[in-house]
mmCIF file of C-alpha atoms in Angstrom:
data_model
loop_
_atom_site.group_PDB
_atom_site.id
_atom_site.type_symbol
_atom_site.label_atom_id
_atom_site.label_comp_id
_atom_site.label_asym_id
_atom_site.label_seq_id
_atom_site.Cartn_x
_atom_site.Cartn_y
_atom_site.Cartn_z
ATOM 1 C CA UNK A 1 35.650 -64.668 -57.715
ATOM 2 C CA UNK A 2 33.110 -65.386 -60.414
ATOM 3 C CA UNK A 3 31.358 -68.689 -59.972
ATOM 4 C CA UNK A 4 28.275 -70.477 -61.261
ATOM 5 C CA UNK A 5 26.900 -73.467 -59.396
ATOM 6 C CA UNK A 6 24.612 -75.863 -61.264
ATOM 7 C CA UNK A 7 22.348 -78.603 -59.883
ATOM 8 C CA UNK A 8 21.672 -81.420 -60.259
ATOM 9 C CA UNK A 9 24.681 -82.987 -61.952
ATOM 10 C CA UNK A 10 22.495 -85.786 -63.353
ATOM 11 C CA UNK A 11 18.760 -85.922 -63.956
ATOM 12 C CA UNK A 12 16.694 -88.844 -65.199
ATOM 13 C CA UNK A 13 13.047 -88.378 -66.173
ATOM 14 C CA UNK A 14 10.378 -90.317 -67.987
ATOM 15 C CA UNK A 15 9.369 -89.173 -71.432
ATOM 16 C CA UNK A 16 6.613 -86.586 -71.109
ATOM 17 C CA UNK A 17 7.674 -85.435 -67.655
ATOM 18 C CA UNK A 18 9.190 -82.036 -66.884
ATOM 19 C CA UNK A 19 12.834 -81.371 -66.088
ATOM 20 C CA UNK A 20 14.216 -78.486 -64.056
ATOM 21 C CA UNK A 21 17.861 -77.456 -63.785
ATOM 22 C CA UNK A 22 18.933 -74.732 -61.375
ATOM 23 C CA UNK A 23 21.921 -72.387 -61.301
ATOM 24 C CA UNK A 24 23.252 -69.838 -58.858
ATOM 25 C CA UNK A 25 25.743 -67.122 -59.771
ATOM 26 C CA UNK A 26 28.044 -65.116 -57.551
ATOM 27 C CA UNK A 27 28.815 -61.925 -59.491
ATOM 28 C CA UNK A 28 26.014 -59.416 -58.984
ATOM 29 C CA UNK A 29 27.183 -57.577 -62.123
ATOM 30 C CA UNK A 30 26.091 -60.540 -64.282
ATOM 31 C CA UNK A 31 23.487 -59.412 -66.805
ATOM 32 C CA UNK A 32 23.208 -62.188 -69.391
ATOM 33 C CA UNK A 33 22.317 -65.830 -68.749
ATOM 34 C CA UNK A 34 22.385 -68.323 -71.639
ATOM 35 C CA UNK A 35 21.674 -72.037 -71.580
ATOM 36 C CA UNK A 36 23.497 -74.464 -73.831
ATOM 37 C CA UNK A 37 22.777 -78.042 -74.846
ATOM 38 C CA UNK A 38 25.751 -80.241 -75.691
ATOM 39 C CA UNK A 39 25.335 -83.570 -77.444
ATOM 40 C CA UNK A 40 28.084 -86.147 -77.589
ATOM 41 C CA UNK A 41 30.879 -85.107 -79.903
ATOM 42 C CA UNK A 42 29.418 -81.688 -80.621
ATOM 43 C CA UNK A 43 29.912 -78.129 -79.484
ATOM 44 C CA UNK A 44 27.518 -76.416 -77.062
ATOM 45 C CA UNK A 45 24.341 -75.226 -78.782
ATOM 46 C CA UNK A 46 22.540 -72.132 -77.495
ATOM 47 C CA UNK A 47 18.941 -73.078 -76.704
ATOM 48 C CA UNK A 48 17.620 -70.088 -74.778
ATOM 49 C CA UNK A 49 18.930 -67.027 -72.980
ATOM 50 C CA UNK A 50 17.655 -64.329 -70.659
ATOM 51 C CA UNK A 51 18.845 -60.841 -69.865
ATOM 52 C CA UNK A 52 18.838 -59.228 -66.449
ATOM 53 C CA UNK A 53 15.927 -56.901 -67.236
ATOM 54 C CA UNK A 54 13.584 -59.863 -67.807
ATOM 55 C CA UNK A 55 12.234 -62.308 -65.235
ATOM 56 C CA UNK A 56 11.030 -65.087 -67.509
ATOM 57 C CA UNK A 57 11.309 -66.190 -71.123
ATOM 58 C CA UNK A 58 9.648 -69.061 -72.932
ATOM 59 C CA UNK A 59 10.281 -70.766 -76.250
ATOM 60 C CA UNK A 60 7.941 -73.664 -76.986
ATOM 61 C CA UNK A 61 8.775 -76.431 -74.494
ATOM 62 C CA UNK A 62 11.634 -74.621 -72.778
ATOM 63 C CA UNK A 63 11.527 -71.698 -70.387
ATOM 64 C CA UNK A 64 14.028 -69.862 -68.250
ATOM 65 C CA UNK A 65 13.373 -67.874 -65.075
ATOM 66 C CA UNK A 66 15.653 -65.382 -63.374
ATOM 67 C CA UNK A 67 15.598 -64.183 -59.768
ATOM 68 C CA UNK A 68 18.166 -61.397 -59.557
ATOM 69 C CA UNK A 69 17.683 -60.856 -55.843
ATOM 70 C CA UNK A 70 18.545 -64.453 -55.049
ATOM 71 C CA UNK A 71 21.011 -64.716 -57.959
ATOM 72 C CA UNK A 72 19.206 -67.825 -59.204
ATOM 73 C CA UNK A 73 18.147 -68.843 -62.684
ATOM 74 C CA UNK A 74 16.510 -72.033 -63.850
ATOM 75 C CA UNK A 75 15.790 -73.982 -67.027
ATOM 76 C CA UNK A 76 12.441 -75.727 -67.366
ATOM 77 C CA UNK A 77 11.790 -78.311 -70.059
ATOM 78 C CA UNK A 78 8.218 -79.578 -70.367
ATOM 79 C CA UNK A 79 6.936 -82.669 -72.175
ATOM 80 C CA UNK A 80 10.437 -84.093 -72.398
ATOM 81 C CA UNK A 81 11.371 -86.268 -75.366
ATOM 82 C CA UNK A 82 14.232 -88.760 -75.808
ATOM 83 C CA UNK A 83 15.982 -86.276 -78.107
ATOM 84 C CA UNK A 84 16.226 -83.861 -75.168
ATOM 85 C CA UNK A 85 18.820 -86.220 -73.642
ATOM 86 C CA UNK A 86 22.126 -84.320 -73.522
ATOM 87 C CA UNK A 87 24.355 -82.308 -71.197
ATOM 88 C CA UNK A 88 22.958 -78.888 -70.347
ATOM 89 C CA UNK A 89 25.110 -75.961 -69.225
ATOM 90 C CA UNK A 90 24.059 -72.698 -67.688
ATOM 91 C CA UNK A 91 26.319 -69.680 -67.933
ATOM 92 C CA UNK A 92 26.521 -66.107 -66.709
ATOM 93 C CA UNK A 93 28.172 -63.091 -68.259
ATOM 94 C CA UNK A 94 28.902 -59.510 -67.282
ATOM 95 C CA UNK A 95 29.871 -56.650 -69.582
ATOM 96 C CA UNK A 96 33.226 -58.348 -70.126
ATOM 97 C CA UNK A 97 31.450 -60.789 -72.423
ATOM 98 C CA UNK A 98 33.180 -63.939 -71.206
ATOM 99 C CA UNK A 99 30.878 -66.762 -70.154
ATOM 100 C CA UNK A 100 31.276 -68.410 -66.757
ATOM 101 C CA UNK A 101 29.789 -71.882 -67.034
ATOM 102 C CA UNK A 102 28.153 -74.169 -64.519
ATOM 103 C CA UNK A 103 29.421 -77.702 -64.174
ATOM 104 C CA UNK A 104 26.751 -79.197 -66.427
ATOM 105 C CA UNK A 105 23.712 -81.441 -65.968
ATOM 106 C CA UNK A 106 23.407 -84.760 -67.771
ATOM 107 C CA UNK A 107 19.735 -85.193 -68.641
ATOM 108 C CA UNK A 108 18.445 -88.628 -69.538
ATOM 109 C CA UNK A 109 14.921 -88.938 -70.879
ATOM 110 C CA UNK A 110 13.709 -92.534 -70.714
ATOM 111 C CA UNK A 111 11.180 -93.662 -73.322
ATOM 112 C CA UNK B 1 25.197 -76.012 -87.719
ATOM 113 C CA UNK B 2 26.305 -72.834 -85.916
ATOM 114 C CA UNK B 3 28.237 -71.444 -88.867
ATOM 115 C CA UNK B 4 31.479 -71.513 -86.868
ATOM 116 C CA UNK B 5 34.179 -73.802 -88.232
ATOM 117 C CA UNK B 6 37.162 -75.253 -86.402
ATOM 118 C CA UNK B 7 40.070 -77.266 -87.709
ATOM 119 C CA UNK B 8 41.394 -79.796 -87.152
ATOM 120 C CA UNK B 9 38.669 -81.904 -85.549
ATOM 121 C CA UNK B 10 41.184 -84.155 -83.817
ATOM 122 C CA UNK B 11 44.827 -83.635 -82.963
ATOM 123 C CA UNK B 12 47.163 -86.160 -81.380
ATOM 124 C CA UNK B 13 50.639 -85.055 -80.424
ATOM 125 C CA UNK B 14 53.410 -85.627 -77.915
ATOM 126 C CA UNK B 15 54.478 -83.762 -74.813
ATOM 127 C CA UNK B 16 56.697 -80.800 -75.502
ATOM 128 C CA UNK B 17 55.253 -80.184 -78.952
ATOM 129 C CA UNK B 18 53.458 -77.113 -80.316
ATOM 130 C CA UNK B 19 50.114 -77.056 -82.118
ATOM 131 C CA UNK B 20 47.866 -74.489 -83.768
ATOM 132 C CA UNK B 21 44.090 -74.626 -83.651
ATOM 133 C CA UNK B 22 42.091 -72.625 -86.165
ATOM 134 C CA UNK B 23 38.664 -71.021 -85.927
ATOM 135 C CA UNK B 24 36.577 -69.247 -88.540
ATOM 136 C CA UNK B 25 33.712 -67.223 -87.053
ATOM 137 C CA UNK B 26 30.245 -66.808 -88.547
ATOM 138 C CA UNK B 27 30.104 -64.396 -91.437
ATOM 139 C CA UNK B 28 30.032 -60.850 -90.117
ATOM 140 C CA UNK B 29 30.861 -61.724 -86.514
ATOM 141 C CA UNK B 30 33.692 -59.612 -85.119
ATOM 142 C CA UNK B 31 34.352 -61.321 -81.813
ATOM 143 C CA UNK B 32 35.939 -64.701 -81.131
ATOM 144 C CA UNK B 33 36.183 -66.417 -77.765
ATOM 145 C CA UNK B 34 38.270 -69.495 -76.957
ATOM 146 C CA UNK B 35 37.203 -72.004 -74.300
ATOM 147 C CA UNK B 36 38.780 -75.179 -72.957
ATOM 148 C CA UNK B 37 36.610 -78.115 -71.881
ATOM 149 C CA UNK B 38 38.138 -80.785 -69.680
ATOM 150 C CA UNK B 39 36.568 -83.391 -67.417
ATOM 151 C CA UNK B 40 37.939 -81.896 -64.203
ATOM 152 C CA UNK B 41 37.681 -78.161 -65.015
ATOM 153 C CA UNK B 42 34.547 -78.047 -67.141
ATOM 154 C CA UNK B 43 34.188 -75.247 -69.695
ATOM 155 C CA UNK B 44 36.713 -72.479 -69.002
ATOM 156 C CA UNK B 45 37.164 -69.168 -70.798
ATOM 157 C CA UNK B 46 40.656 -68.667 -72.201
ATOM 158 C CA UNK B 47 40.759 -65.482 -74.277
ATOM 159 C CA UNK B 48 38.653 -63.125 -76.410
ATOM 160 C CA UNK B 49 39.475 -61.171 -79.549
ATOM 161 C CA UNK B 50 37.401 -58.420 -81.069
ATOM 162 C CA UNK B 51 38.110 -57.183 -84.585
ATOM 163 C CA UNK B 52 41.738 -58.217 -84.390
ATOM 164 C CA UNK B 53 42.508 -57.007 -80.892
ATOM 165 C CA UNK B 54 42.713 -58.879 -77.623
ATOM 166 C CA UNK B 55 39.722 -57.889 -75.497
ATOM 167 C CA UNK B 56 39.781 -60.138 -72.417
ATOM 168 C CA UNK B 57 41.873 -62.886 -70.879
ATOM 169 C CA UNK B 58 40.892 -65.732 -68.609
ATOM 170 C CA UNK B 59 43.121 -68.264 -66.885
ATOM 171 C CA UNK B 60 45.135 -68.820 -70.020
ATOM 172 C CA UNK B 61 48.549 -70.350 -69.502
ATOM 173 C CA UNK B 62 51.618 -68.423 -70.641
ATOM 174 C CA UNK B 63 52.394 -71.359 -72.952
ATOM 175 C CA UNK B 64 49.176 -70.553 -74.824
ATOM 176 C CA UNK B 65 48.662 -67.597 -77.135
ATOM 177 C CA UNK B 66 46.124 -66.533 -79.704
ATOM 178 C CA UNK B 67 45.579 -64.007 -82.445
ATOM 179 C CA UNK B 68 42.842 -62.818 -84.756
ATOM 180 C CA UNK B 69 43.698 -62.005 -88.336
ATOM 181 C CA UNK B 70 42.333 -59.266 -90.646
ATOM 182 C CA UNK B 71 39.903 -61.754 -92.201
ATOM 183 C CA UNK B 72 38.652 -62.351 -88.601
ATOM 184 C CA UNK B 73 39.689 -65.989 -88.344
ATOM 185 C CA UNK B 74 41.526 -66.810 -85.147
ATOM 186 C CA UNK B 75 44.273 -69.203 -84.151
ATOM 187 C CA UNK B 76 45.087 -70.612 -80.735
ATOM 188 C CA UNK B 77 48.700 -71.669 -80.299
ATOM 189 C CA UNK B 78 49.595 -74.179 -77.609
ATOM 190 C CA UNK B 79 53.282 -74.820 -76.923
ATOM 191 C CA UNK B 80 55.410 -77.013 -74.655
ATOM 192 C CA UNK B 81 52.406 -79.286 -74.407
ATOM 193 C CA UNK B 82 51.791 -81.302 -71.262
ATOM 194 C CA UNK B 83 49.552 -84.291 -70.643
ATOM 195 C CA UNK B 84 47.135 -82.038 -68.768
ATOM 196 C CA UNK B 85 46.541 -79.936 -71.871
ATOM 197 C CA UNK B 86 44.521 -82.774 -73.367
ATOM 198 C CA UNK B 87 41.011 -81.365 -73.714
ATOM 199 C CA UNK B 88 38.383 -80.108 -76.100
ATOM 200 C CA UNK B 89 39.030 -76.598 -77.341
ATOM 201 C CA UNK B 90 36.087 -74.578 -78.580
ATOM 202 C CA UNK B 91 35.864 -71.213 -80.193
ATOM 203 C CA UNK B 92 32.691 -69.163 -80.069
ATOM 204 C CA UNK B 93 31.643 -66.390 -82.407
ATOM 205 C CA UNK B 94 29.735 -63.259 -81.410
ATOM 206 C CA UNK B 95 28.380 -60.433 -83.575
ATOM 207 C CA UNK B 96 29.870 -57.601 -81.539
ATOM 208 C CA UNK B 97 31.705 -56.860 -78.350
ATOM 209 C CA UNK B 98 28.660 -56.389 -76.126
ATOM 210 C CA UNK B 99 28.228 -58.990 -73.403
ATOM 211 C CA UNK B 100 24.594 -59.670 -74.163
ATOM 212 C CA UNK B 101 25.076 -60.860 -77.686
ATOM 213 C CA UNK B 102 24.752 -64.555 -78.190
ATOM 214 C CA UNK B 103 27.866 -66.672 -78.549
ATOM 215 C CA UNK B 104 27.736 -69.500 -81.080
ATOM 216 C CA UNK B 105 30.108 -72.391 -80.592
ATOM 217 C CA UNK B 106 32.058 -74.333 -83.172
ATOM 218 C CA UNK B 107 32.324 -78.146 -83.169
ATOM 219 C CA UNK B 108 35.607 -78.073 -81.272
ATOM 220 C CA UNK B 109 39.084 -79.527 -81.626
ATOM 221 C CA UNK B 110 39.887 -82.565 -79.497
ATOM 222 C CA UNK B 111 43.535 -82.401 -78.454
ATOM 223 C CA UNK B 112 45.240 -85.505 -77.111
ATOM 224 C CA UNK B 113 48.742 -85.152 -75.712
ATOM 225 C CA UNK B 114 50.591 -88.454 -75.300
#
C-alpha cells in the first residue's frame, strides 16, 4: 500500500550548520510532495512543496529535491537557527489529494 | 495563522460518549480534509469533503462520520469513544479538489478520552 518512510527520526545540529531530512515513497503515482513544520501545540505548517515535474525548488534557506526514479525526496535547511527547532513531516500525494505522511523528524538546533 | 479554524481546542470526555469537532476552512476553499495524529500512528488521513460531498475515505472507523455543510464548514462526529481515540484531530483546507493544491492545517482539537 501507500507508504512514506522518513529519516532520521531525530536530528541535532549546531546553529549555522545544515540539516537534511530524507523521505522515500512507495506509490509511483505520487505527484505532489509537501513538507510541513509542526511546533509544539500547533498544527502542521506548510513550508515548501514540490511537484513531480520539478527536480528542485528553493525558498531562502530551505530547499527540496526530488528523485522520481529512486522515489526519494529530501529537505535541506541551511544556516539553521534555533527557531528552526520543530518536528518536520514529509508527505506524498497522488491525484486522490489525500496526504500520506512520514513519521516525522524532530530537529533540534543548538545555539 | 493558516486561516483555518477548529473548535473546540481541547475536549475531555468519557468512554462511550459522542463528540463533534468543527472546522471552518479558509475563505473560498472548497475542500476539507480530516487527519488524526497519535503518537503510535502518526498523521493519518481520515476523510475528505469537496463542496459538500464526500470525495475520499481513509482508514476511518465506522464509529466516525463527517459532513460538510452548504457554508463549507465541516464537522467530524466521533461516537462510542474508546481510550484509543485520544489524539489530535486536524482539518486541512484546500482551494480545490486537485491533488497538487496546498493543504493548510488548522490548530487542531486535542481529544482526551478517559
